[in-house]
Amino acid sequence: AQSVAQPEDQVNVAEGNPLTVKCTYSVSGNPYLFWYVQYPNRGLQFLLKYITGDNLVKGSYGFEAEFNKSQTSFHLKKPSALVSDSALYFCAVRDPGGGNKLTFGTGTQLKVEL
Amino acid sequence: SAVISQKPSRDICQRGTSLTIQCQVDSQVTMMFWYRQQPGQSLTLIATANQGSEATYESGFVIDKFPISRPNLTFSTLTVSNMSPEDSSIYLCSVMAGPSSYNEQFFGPGTRLTVL
């Protein structure tokens, strides 16, 4: 079975500071990993994904994520946070050997303050 | 990326009634997915809908409660039957960007359902 954990319900950061949103996963094989963002009253937007290759992947809006196989983690990062980054972030995993089911974490609310 | 629309965007319904949610995609896709997002919670997959075959339901979800239609490659409906307040959620339609499992999924704007 595949699963995702987002240990922080909320992350607060000051604008201009770096941000990290944590994610750990569990799958039986090599994972496909995804990050999504949900703004209030809007659907989910895809940010980035890791499939294979370089452990650091870059995505939309200046976000990046680092895949760490030994720690089974896929933390989302941004060097300099903006107030407009405030939203709900979801990590998701798909086990390539388990069909196309995408399993989501519980979400982390990011609040960026001036 | 696919553009996905859902109707209605929101509704308030009475206990015991049913609501059908429509999902329209601007391109042909093999698989469509229906998710539920309960208040303050994560997304849970209800079922996968393939054109020309019956939907595949996840554990905890049954066809009698959530019947799904998939008449063609751009359209699907999800019905929430015999509703109770516990069905109050956001229901999201989703499609994959391509046929391979490494493709990301795109999501519709969601249908916010409140059951009184």
GROMACS .gro file of C-alpha atoms in nm:
model
  230
    1ALA     CA    1   0.000   0.000   0.000
    2GLN     CA    2   0.115   0.353  -0.071
    3SER     CA    3   0.091   0.640   0.172
    4VAL     CA    4   0.205   0.995   0.224
    5ALA     CA    5   0.266   1.188   0.544
    6GLN     CA    6   0.279   1.563   0.583
    7PRO     CA    7   0.381   1.610   0.945
    8GLU     CA    8   0.298   1.980   0.969
    9ASP     CA    9  -0.060   2.104   0.957
   10GLN     CA   10   0.063   2.460   0.919
   11VAL     CA   11   0.388   2.635   0.833
   12ASN     CA   12   0.441   3.003   0.900
   13VAL     CA   13   0.718   3.198   0.733
   14ALA     CA   14   0.804   3.562   0.681
   15GLU     CA   15   0.802   3.701   0.329
   16GLY     CA   16   1.146   3.685   0.174
   17ASN     CA   17   1.256   3.394   0.390
   18PRO     CA   18   1.306   3.043   0.254
   19LEU     CA   19   1.026   2.797   0.306
   20THR     CA   20   1.010   2.420   0.338
   21VAL     CA   21   0.700   2.203   0.341
   22LYS     CA   22   0.776   1.848   0.447
   23CYS     CA   23   0.657   1.524   0.291
   24THR     CA   24   0.751   1.162   0.347
   25TYR     CA   25   0.617   0.865   0.156
   26SER     CA   26   0.584   0.490   0.163
   27VAL     CA   27   0.558   0.270  -0.146
   28SER     CA   28   0.673  -0.078  -0.234
   29GLY     CA   29   0.879   0.029  -0.535
   30ASN     CA   30   1.024   0.344  -0.683
   31PRO     CA   31   0.776   0.626  -0.634
   32TYR     CA   32   0.632   0.891  -0.857
   33LEU     CA   33   0.593   1.200  -0.639
   34PHE     CA   34   0.388   1.513  -0.691
   35TRP     CA   35   0.315   1.846  -0.526
   36TYR     CA   36  -0.011   2.035  -0.568
   37VAL     CA   37  -0.134   2.369  -0.437
   38GLN     CA   38  -0.491   2.465  -0.355
   39TYR     CA   39  -0.590   2.828  -0.323
   40PRO     CA   40  -0.915   2.915  -0.143
   41ASN     CA   41  -1.225   2.822  -0.340
   42ARG     CA   42  -1.019   2.687  -0.627
   43GLY     CA   43  -0.920   2.345  -0.753
   44LEU     CA   44  -0.582   2.184  -0.718
   45GLN     CA   45  -0.298   2.310  -0.932
   46PHE     CA   46  -0.002   2.093  -1.024
   47LEU     CA   47   0.334   2.233  -0.910
   48LEU     CA   48   0.598   1.973  -0.989
   49LYS     CA   49   0.681   1.604  -0.997
   50TYR     CA   50   0.966   1.361  -0.950
   51ILE     CA   51   0.981   1.058  -1.175
   52THR     CA   52   1.348   0.970  -1.207
   53GLY     CA   53   1.687   1.132  -1.255
   54ASP     CA   54   1.803   1.449  -1.081
   55ASN     CA   55   1.689   1.454  -0.721
   56LEU     CA   56   1.615   1.827  -0.734
   57VAL     CA   57   1.316   1.911  -0.948
   58LYS     CA   58   1.194   2.258  -1.033
   59GLY     CA   59   0.836   2.355  -1.086
   60SER     CA   60   0.594   2.642  -1.118
   61TYR     CA   61   0.611   2.974  -0.931
   62GLY     CA   62   0.974   2.924  -0.824
   63PHE     CA   63   0.906   2.611  -0.622
   64GLU     CA   64   1.140   2.316  -0.616
   65ALA     CA   65   1.149   1.984  -0.436
   66GLU     CA   66   1.423   1.746  -0.335
   67PHE     CA   67   1.381   1.372  -0.357
   68ASN     CA   68   1.572   1.179  -0.091
   69LYS     CA   69   1.540   0.805  -0.134
   70SER     CA   70   1.722   0.709   0.186
   71GLN     CA   71   1.491   0.929   0.393
   72THR     CA   72   1.186   0.858   0.175
   73SER     CA   73   1.120   1.229   0.162
   74PHE     CA   74   1.014   1.481  -0.099
   75HIS     CA   75   1.020   1.822   0.068
   76LEU     CA   76   0.889   2.127  -0.114
   77LYS     CA   77   1.108   2.436  -0.103
   78LYS     CA   78   1.126   2.792  -0.220
   79PRO     CA   79   1.423   3.022  -0.165
   80SER     CA   80   1.218   3.336  -0.100
   81ALA     CA   81   0.855   3.318   0.006
   82LEU     CA   82   0.583   3.556  -0.112
   83VAL     CA   83   0.260   3.646   0.063
   84SER     CA   84   0.082   3.517  -0.247
   85ASP     CA   85   0.228   3.170  -0.178
   86SER     CA   86  -0.010   3.137   0.115
   87ALA     CA   87  -0.225   2.834   0.032
   88LEU     CA   88  -0.283   2.467   0.110
   89TYR     CA   89  -0.015   2.234  -0.023
   90PHE     CA   90  -0.059   1.864  -0.090
   91CYS     CA   91   0.204   1.601  -0.149
   92ALA     CA   92   0.096   1.293  -0.345
   93VAL     CA   93   0.249   0.960  -0.441
   94ARG     CA   94   0.183   0.702  -0.705
   95ASP     CA   95   0.330   0.354  -0.703
   96PRO     CA   96   0.407   0.273  -1.068
   97GLY     CA   97   0.339  -0.092  -0.999
   98GLY     CA   98   0.004  -0.019  -0.840
   99GLY     CA   99  -0.192   0.129  -1.126
  100ASN     CA  100  -0.270   0.497  -1.156
  101LYS     CA  101  -0.403   0.565  -0.810
  102LEU     CA  102  -0.272   0.890  -0.666
  103THR     CA  103  -0.262   0.903  -0.287
  104PHE     CA  104  -0.258   1.242  -0.116
  105GLY     CA  105  -0.118   1.360   0.212
  106THR     CA  106  -0.330   1.550   0.461
  107GLY     CA  107  -0.209   1.886   0.339
  108THR     CA  108  -0.003   2.167   0.491
  109GLN     CA  109  -0.138   2.519   0.523
  110LEU     CA  110   0.136   2.766   0.435
  111LYS     CA  111   0.102   3.117   0.572
  112VAL     CA  112   0.347   3.379   0.454
  113GLU     CA  113   0.339   3.702   0.649
  114LEU     CA  114   0.484   4.044   0.587
  115SER     CA  115  -0.275   2.086  -1.984
  116ALA     CA  116  -0.640   1.984  -1.987
  117VAL     CA  117  -0.915   2.229  -1.906
  118ILE     CA  118  -1.179   2.074  -1.685
  119SER     CA  119  -1.516   2.221  -1.598
  120GLN     CA  120  -1.769   2.100  -1.345
  121LYS     CA  121  -2.136   2.169  -1.295
  122PRO     CA  122  -2.277   2.275  -1.061
  123SER     CA  123  -2.005   2.468  -0.883
  124ARG     CA  124  -2.200   2.443  -0.560
  125ASP     CA  125  -2.535   2.325  -0.433
  126ILE     CA  126  -2.735   2.295  -0.115
  127CYS     CA  127  -2.950   1.983  -0.101
  128GLN     CA  128  -3.196   1.821   0.132
  129ARG     CA  129  -3.131   1.493   0.307
  130GLY     CA  130  -3.251   1.193   0.107
  131THR     CA  131  -3.223   1.353  -0.235
  132SER     CA  132  -2.965   1.291  -0.508
  133LEU     CA  133  -2.735   1.524  -0.699
  134THR     CA  134  -2.560   1.459  -1.029
  135ILE     CA  135  -2.230   1.636  -1.090
  136GLN     CA  136  -2.106   1.681  -1.444
  137CYS     CA  137  -1.743   1.690  -1.555
  138GLN     CA  138  -1.640   1.810  -1.901
  139VAL     CA  139  -1.284   1.796  -2.037
  140ASP     CA  140  -1.160   1.990  -2.339
  141SER     CA  141  -0.970   1.691  -2.479
  142GLN     CA  142  -1.020   1.316  -2.502
  143VAL     CA  143  -0.887   1.125  -2.204
  144THR     CA  144  -0.887   0.757  -2.122
  145MET     CA  145  -0.921   0.775  -1.747
  146MET     CA  146  -1.120   1.013  -1.535
  147PHE     CA  147  -1.115   1.016  -1.157
  148TRP     CA  148  -1.360   1.135  -0.895
  149TYR     CA  149  -1.235   1.254  -0.557
  150ARG     CA  150  -1.399   1.373  -0.239
  151GLN     CA  151  -1.251   1.638  -0.014
  152GLN     CA  152  -1.433   1.658   0.316
  153PRO     CA  153  -1.411   1.983   0.512
  154GLY     CA  154  -1.058   2.041   0.635
  155GLN     CA  155  -0.936   1.708   0.505
  156SER     CA  156  -0.735   1.565   0.220
  157LEU     CA  157  -0.854   1.422  -0.109
  158THR     CA  158  -0.989   1.069  -0.119
  159LEU     CA  159  -1.032   0.879  -0.443
  160ILE     CA  160  -1.389   0.762  -0.493
  161ALA     CA  161  -1.356   0.582  -0.825
  162THR     CA  162  -1.183   0.564  -1.160
  163ALA     CA  163  -1.405   0.594  -1.467
  164ASN     CA  164  -1.297   0.447  -1.799
  165GLN     CA  165  -1.499   0.495  -2.112
  166GLY     CA  166  -1.679   0.181  -2.218
  167SER     CA  167  -1.647  -0.004  -1.890
  168GLU     CA  168  -1.783   0.012  -1.538
  169ALA     CA  169  -1.615   0.241  -1.293
  170THR     CA  170  -1.370   0.096  -1.043
  171TYR     CA  171  -1.454   0.196  -0.687
  172GLU     CA  172  -1.216   0.236  -0.396
  173SER     CA  173  -1.267   0.068  -0.064
  174GLY     CA  174  -1.550   0.234   0.125
  175PHE     CA  175  -1.732   0.359  -0.183
  176VAL     CA  176  -2.009   0.167  -0.361
  177ILE     CA  177  -2.186   0.205  -0.691
  178ASP     CA  178  -2.532   0.231  -0.534
  179LYS     CA  179  -2.425   0.540  -0.341
  180PHE     CA  180  -2.202   0.697  -0.608
  181PRO     CA  181  -2.311   0.581  -0.953
  182ILE     CA  182  -2.084   0.706  -1.230
  183SER     CA  183  -2.141   0.739  -1.601
  184ARG     CA  184  -1.874   0.774  -1.869
  185PRO     CA  185  -2.054   0.799  -2.203
  186ASN     CA  186  -1.757   0.930  -2.402
  187LEU     CA  187  -1.392   1.034  -2.374
  188THR     CA  188  -1.462   1.393  -2.267
  189PHE     CA  189  -1.748   1.364  -2.019
  190SER     CA  190  -1.843   1.193  -1.695
  191THR     CA  191  -2.103   1.228  -1.423
  192LEU     CA  192  -2.099   1.138  -1.057
  193THR     CA  193  -2.425   1.104  -0.868
  194VAL     CA  194  -2.439   1.131  -0.492
  195SER     CA  195  -2.747   0.932  -0.397
  196ASN     CA  196  -2.973   0.940  -0.093
  197MET     CA  197  -2.765   1.216   0.056
  198SER     CA  198  -2.699   1.273   0.425
  199PRO     CA  199  -2.513   1.559   0.595
  200GLU     CA  200  -2.202   1.337   0.601
  201ASP     CA  201  -2.189   1.371   0.222
  202SER     CA  202  -2.119   1.743   0.253
  203SER     CA  203  -1.788   1.776   0.074
  204ILE     CA  204  -1.613   1.913  -0.229
  205TYR     CA  205  -1.626   1.668  -0.518
  206LEU     CA  206  -1.348   1.695  -0.773
  207CYS     CA  207  -1.309   1.552  -1.118
  208SER     CA  208  -0.959   1.476  -1.240
  209VAL     CA  209  -0.782   1.350  -1.552
  210MET     CA  210  -0.430   1.238  -1.625
  211ALA     CA  211  -0.209   1.445  -1.850
  212GLY     CA  212  -0.126   1.132  -2.050
  213PRO     CA  213  -0.167   0.755  -2.048
  214SER     CA  214   0.150   0.677  -1.857
  215SER     CA  215   0.155   0.645  -1.480
  216TYR     CA  216   0.428   0.909  -1.454
  217ASN     CA  217   0.187   1.174  -1.581
  218GLU     CA  218   0.044   1.426  -1.342
  219GLN     CA  219  -0.327   1.472  -1.291
  220PHE     CA  220  -0.527   1.785  -1.356
  221PHE     CA  221  -0.825   1.877  -1.146
  222GLY     CA  222  -1.150   2.053  -1.205
  223PRO     CA  223  -1.259   2.345  -0.987
  224GLY     CA  224  -1.475   2.119  -0.772
  225THR     CA  225  -1.839   2.104  -0.672
  226ARG     CA  226  -1.909   2.220  -0.319
  227LEU     CA  227  -2.202   2.020  -0.181
  228THR     CA  228  -2.386   2.102   0.139
  229VAL     CA  229  -2.651   1.858   0.263
  230LEU     CA  230  -2.901   1.983   0.518
   0.00000   0.00000   0.00000
